[in-house]
């Protein structure tokens, strides 16, 4: 029912944990299952995502999607990361069972929440200066 790539990313997930000195943090909860996903990132002045890590109470599908989603945006510009959709993540994994689609939404939404947090922090830094 799960593709090999899902299983591989579930048993050996990348980018688990929390980025030290993160300047972008996003946390979202799933209305479908109540699970929580937290993304932390270190974004440099050029808008490049230098590091990204996730922490989740979610299931195996949430772990697998976050693992590939973080890999997809690591080293990329925030503008590119903003365009990432959960469908791209699902496609990269070779598909997910329909009952698990909401889990992949968690990863995509937490990334967007972290990017919004970064924008907000930037604006605040500007007004303080
Ligand atoms: Fe909650 Fe998958 S069932 S994240």
PDB file of C-alpha atoms and ligand atoms in Angstrom:
ATOM      1  CA  UNK A   1       0.000   0.000   0.000  1.00  0.00           C
ATOM      2  CA  UNK A   2       3.008   2.278   0.468  1.00  0.00           C
ATOM      3  CA  UNK A   3       5.653   2.772  -2.220  1.00  0.00           C
ATOM      4  CA  UNK A   4       9.233   1.819  -1.548  1.00  0.00           C
ATOM      5  CA  UNK A   5      10.232   5.463  -1.395  1.00  0.00           C
ATOM      6  CA  UNK A   6       7.630   6.137   1.294  1.00  0.00           C
ATOM      7  CA  UNK A   7       8.932   3.226   3.343  1.00  0.00           C
ATOM      8  CA  UNK A   8      12.539   4.322   2.858  1.00  0.00           C
ATOM      9  CA  UNK A   9      11.788   7.873   4.025  1.00  0.00           C
ATOM     10  CA  UNK A  10       9.727   6.592   6.922  1.00  0.00           C
ATOM     11  CA  UNK A  11      12.365   4.193   8.233  1.00  0.00           C
ATOM     12  CA  UNK A  12      15.266   6.510   7.505  1.00  0.00           C
ATOM     13  CA  UNK A  13      13.879  10.057   7.541  1.00  0.00           C
ATOM     14  CA  UNK A  14      16.070  13.034   6.704  1.00  0.00           C
ATOM     15  CA  UNK A  15      16.138  16.368   8.541  1.00  0.00           C
ATOM     16  CA  UNK A  16      14.494  15.293  11.787  1.00  0.00           C
ATOM     17  CA  UNK A  17      14.800  17.606  14.772  1.00  0.00           C
ATOM     18  CA  UNK A  18      15.109  21.315  15.270  1.00  0.00           C
ATOM     19  CA  UNK A  19      17.427  23.803  13.581  1.00  0.00           C
ATOM     20  CA  UNK A  20      19.606  25.648  16.063  1.00  0.00           C
ATOM     21  CA  UNK A  21      19.230  29.441  15.912  1.00  0.00           C
ATOM     22  CA  UNK A  22      16.328  29.084  13.500  1.00  0.00           C
ATOM     23  CA  UNK A  23      14.938  32.331  12.086  1.00  0.00           C
ATOM     24  CA  UNK A  24      11.783  30.771  10.678  1.00  0.00           C
ATOM     25  CA  UNK A  25       9.451  28.483  12.590  1.00  0.00           C
ATOM     26  CA  UNK A  26       6.069  27.175  11.551  1.00  0.00           C
ATOM     27  CA  UNK A  27       3.695  24.860  13.341  1.00  0.00           C
ATOM     28  CA  UNK A  28       0.438  23.482  12.059  1.00  0.00           C
ATOM     29  CA  UNK A  29      -2.110  20.938  13.230  1.00  0.00           C
ATOM     30  CA  UNK A  30      -4.182  18.641  11.074  1.00  0.00           C
ATOM     31  CA  UNK A  31      -7.935  19.067  11.429  1.00  0.00           C
ATOM     32  CA  UNK A  32      -8.314  15.536  10.036  1.00  0.00           C
ATOM     33  CA  UNK A  33      -6.297  13.644  12.653  1.00  0.00           C
ATOM     34  CA  UNK A  34      -5.160  16.185  15.246  1.00  0.00           C
ATOM     35  CA  UNK A  35      -1.467  15.542  14.646  1.00  0.00           C
ATOM     36  CA  UNK A  36       1.058  18.371  14.820  1.00  0.00           C
ATOM     37  CA  UNK A  37       3.986  19.311  12.578  1.00  0.00           C
ATOM     38  CA  UNK A  38       6.716  21.815  13.371  1.00  0.00           C
ATOM     39  CA  UNK A  39       9.246  23.108  10.845  1.00  0.00           C
ATOM     40  CA  UNK A  40      12.286  25.181  11.721  1.00  0.00           C
ATOM     41  CA  UNK A  41      14.608  26.811   9.214  1.00  0.00           C
ATOM     42  CA  UNK A  42      17.723  28.875   8.932  1.00  0.00           C
ATOM     43  CA  UNK A  43      17.323  31.289   6.033  1.00  0.00           C
ATOM     44  CA  UNK A  44      20.211  33.540   5.039  1.00  0.00           C
ATOM     45  CA  UNK A  45      20.093  37.196   3.950  1.00  0.00           C
ATOM     46  CA  UNK A  46      19.866  36.156   0.304  1.00  0.00           C
ATOM     47  CA  UNK A  47      16.709  34.180   1.029  1.00  0.00           C
ATOM     48  CA  UNK A  48      18.375  30.784   0.696  1.00  0.00           C
ATOM     49  CA  UNK A  49      17.152  28.042   3.023  1.00  0.00           C
ATOM     50  CA  UNK A  50      20.434  26.870   4.496  1.00  0.00           C
ATOM     51  CA  UNK A  51      18.912  24.346   6.853  1.00  0.00           C
ATOM     52  CA  UNK A  52      15.484  22.922   7.576  1.00  0.00           C
ATOM     53  CA  UNK A  53      14.303  20.316  10.064  1.00  0.00           C
ATOM     54  CA  UNK A  54      10.940  18.931  11.127  1.00  0.00           C
ATOM     55  CA  UNK A  55       9.385  17.464  14.216  1.00  0.00           C
ATOM     56  CA  UNK A  56       6.046  15.732  14.144  1.00  0.00           C
ATOM     57  CA  UNK A  57       3.588  13.760  16.201  1.00  0.00           C
ATOM     58  CA  UNK A  58       2.171  12.582  12.906  1.00  0.00           C
ATOM     59  CA  UNK A  59       2.138   9.128  11.366  1.00  0.00           C
ATOM     60  CA  UNK A  60       4.576   7.393   9.034  1.00  0.00           C
ATOM     61  CA  UNK A  61       3.138   9.138   5.980  1.00  0.00           C
ATOM     62  CA  UNK A  62       3.656  12.517   7.666  1.00  0.00           C
ATOM     63  CA  UNK A  63       7.259  11.591   8.440  1.00  0.00           C
ATOM     64  CA  UNK A  64       7.930  10.374   4.887  1.00  0.00           C
ATOM     65  CA  UNK A  65       6.383  13.451   3.268  1.00  0.00           C
ATOM     66  CA  UNK A  66       8.273  15.821   5.575  1.00  0.00           C
ATOM     67  CA  UNK A  67      11.508  14.006   4.873  1.00  0.00           C
ATOM     68  CA  UNK A  68      11.213  14.485   1.087  1.00  0.00           C
ATOM     69  CA  UNK A  69       9.636  17.954   1.367  1.00  0.00           C
ATOM     70  CA  UNK A  70      12.544  19.255   3.463  1.00  0.00           C
ATOM     71  CA  UNK A  71      15.002  17.689   1.019  1.00  0.00           C
ATOM     72  CA  UNK A  72      13.209  19.406  -1.862  1.00  0.00           C
ATOM     73  CA  UNK A  73      13.543  22.903  -0.372  1.00  0.00           C
ATOM     74  CA  UNK A  74      16.940  22.652   1.308  1.00  0.00           C
ATOM     75  CA  UNK A  75      19.444  24.953  -0.408  1.00  0.00           C
ATOM     76  CA  UNK A  76      16.642  26.571  -2.423  1.00  0.00           C
ATOM     77  CA  UNK A  77      15.437  30.156  -2.474  1.00  0.00           C
ATOM     78  CA  UNK A  78      12.330  30.976  -0.427  1.00  0.00           C
ATOM     79  CA  UNK A  79      10.495  31.966  -3.633  1.00  0.00           C
ATOM     80  CA  UNK A  80      10.931  28.457  -4.928  1.00  0.00           C
ATOM     81  CA  UNK A  81       9.973  26.884  -1.603  1.00  0.00           C
ATOM     82  CA  UNK A  82       6.766  28.925  -1.587  1.00  0.00           C
ATOM     83  CA  UNK A  83       5.657  27.125  -4.735  1.00  0.00           C
ATOM     84  CA  UNK A  84       6.002  23.663  -3.200  1.00  0.00           C
ATOM     85  CA  UNK A  85       2.665  21.862  -3.050  1.00  0.00           C
ATOM     86  CA  UNK A  86       1.736  18.679  -1.267  1.00  0.00           C
ATOM     87  CA  UNK A  87       0.941  17.169  -4.688  1.00  0.00           C
ATOM     88  CA  UNK A  88       4.583  17.584  -5.752  1.00  0.00           C
ATOM     89  CA  UNK A  89       5.650  15.826  -2.562  1.00  0.00           C
ATOM     90  CA  UNK A  90       3.159  13.011  -3.148  1.00  0.00           C
ATOM     91  CA  UNK A  91       4.342  12.632  -6.741  1.00  0.00           C
ATOM     92  CA  UNK A  92       7.947  12.487  -5.591  1.00  0.00           C
ATOM     93  CA  UNK A  93       7.020   9.638  -3.259  1.00  0.00           C
ATOM     94  CA  UNK A  94       5.269   7.781  -6.058  1.00  0.00           C
ATOM     95  CA  UNK A  95       1.836   8.321  -4.541  1.00  0.00           C
ATOM     96  CA  UNK A  96       0.116   7.927  -1.185  1.00  0.00           C
ATOM     97  CA  UNK A  97      -3.023   6.027  -0.187  1.00  0.00           C
ATOM     98  CA  UNK A  98      -6.038   8.406  -0.343  1.00  0.00           C
ATOM     99  CA  UNK A  99      -6.577   8.156   3.430  1.00  0.00           C
ATOM    100  CA  UNK A 100      -3.075   9.539   3.949  1.00  0.00           C
ATOM    101  CA  UNK A 101      -3.237  12.610   1.719  1.00  0.00           C
ATOM    102  CA  UNK A 102      -4.055  14.880   4.664  1.00  0.00           C
ATOM    103  CA  UNK A 103      -0.739  13.865   6.264  1.00  0.00           C
ATOM    104  CA  UNK A 104       1.202  15.285   3.319  1.00  0.00           C
ATOM    105  CA  UNK A 105      -0.715  18.550   3.669  1.00  0.00           C
ATOM    106  CA  UNK A 106       0.852  18.973   7.124  1.00  0.00           C
ATOM    107  CA  UNK A 107       4.374  19.116   5.684  1.00  0.00           C
ATOM    108  CA  UNK A 108       3.492  21.615   2.949  1.00  0.00           C
ATOM    109  CA  UNK A 109       1.511  23.824   5.331  1.00  0.00           C
ATOM    110  CA  UNK A 110       4.199  23.834   8.015  1.00  0.00           C
ATOM    111  CA  UNK A 111       6.757  24.926   5.395  1.00  0.00           C
ATOM    112  CA  UNK A 112       4.511  27.792   4.289  1.00  0.00           C
ATOM    113  CA  UNK A 113       3.905  28.767   7.939  1.00  0.00           C
ATOM    114  CA  UNK A 114       7.664  28.889   8.550  1.00  0.00           C
ATOM    115  CA  UNK A 115       8.192  31.054   5.452  1.00  0.00           C
ATOM    116  CA  UNK A 116       5.471  33.442   6.658  1.00  0.00           C
ATOM    117  CA  UNK A 117       7.174  33.587  10.037  1.00  0.00           C
ATOM    118  CA  UNK A 118      10.440  34.505   8.323  1.00  0.00           C
ATOM    119  CA  UNK A 119       8.728  37.330   6.374  1.00  0.00           C
ATOM    120  CA  UNK A 120       7.202  38.618   9.601  1.00  0.00           C
ATOM    121  CA  UNK A 121      10.538  38.524  11.438  1.00  0.00           C
ATOM    122  CA  UNK A 122      12.155  40.401   8.576  1.00  0.00           C
ATOM    123  CA  UNK A 123       9.509  43.135   8.663  1.00  0.00           C
ATOM    124  CA  UNK A 124       9.858  43.451  12.425  1.00  0.00           C
ATOM    125  CA  UNK A 125      13.641  43.735  12.148  1.00  0.00           C
ATOM    126  CA  UNK A 126      13.161  46.522   9.608  1.00  0.00           C
ATOM    127  CA  UNK A 127      10.827  48.535  11.822  1.00  0.00           C
ATOM    128  CA  UNK A 128      13.122  48.098  14.791  1.00  0.00           C
ATOM    129  CA  UNK A 129      16.148  49.331  12.876  1.00  0.00           C
TER     130      UNK A 129
HETATM  131 FE1  LIG B   1      -2.062  12.276  11.368  1.00  0.00          FE
HETATM  132 FE2  LIG B   1      -0.969  11.026   9.314  1.00  0.00          FE
HETATM  133  S1  LIG B   1      -2.631  10.371  10.524  1.00  0.00           S
HETATM  134  S2  LIG B   1      -0.389  12.896  10.198  1.00  0.00           S
END
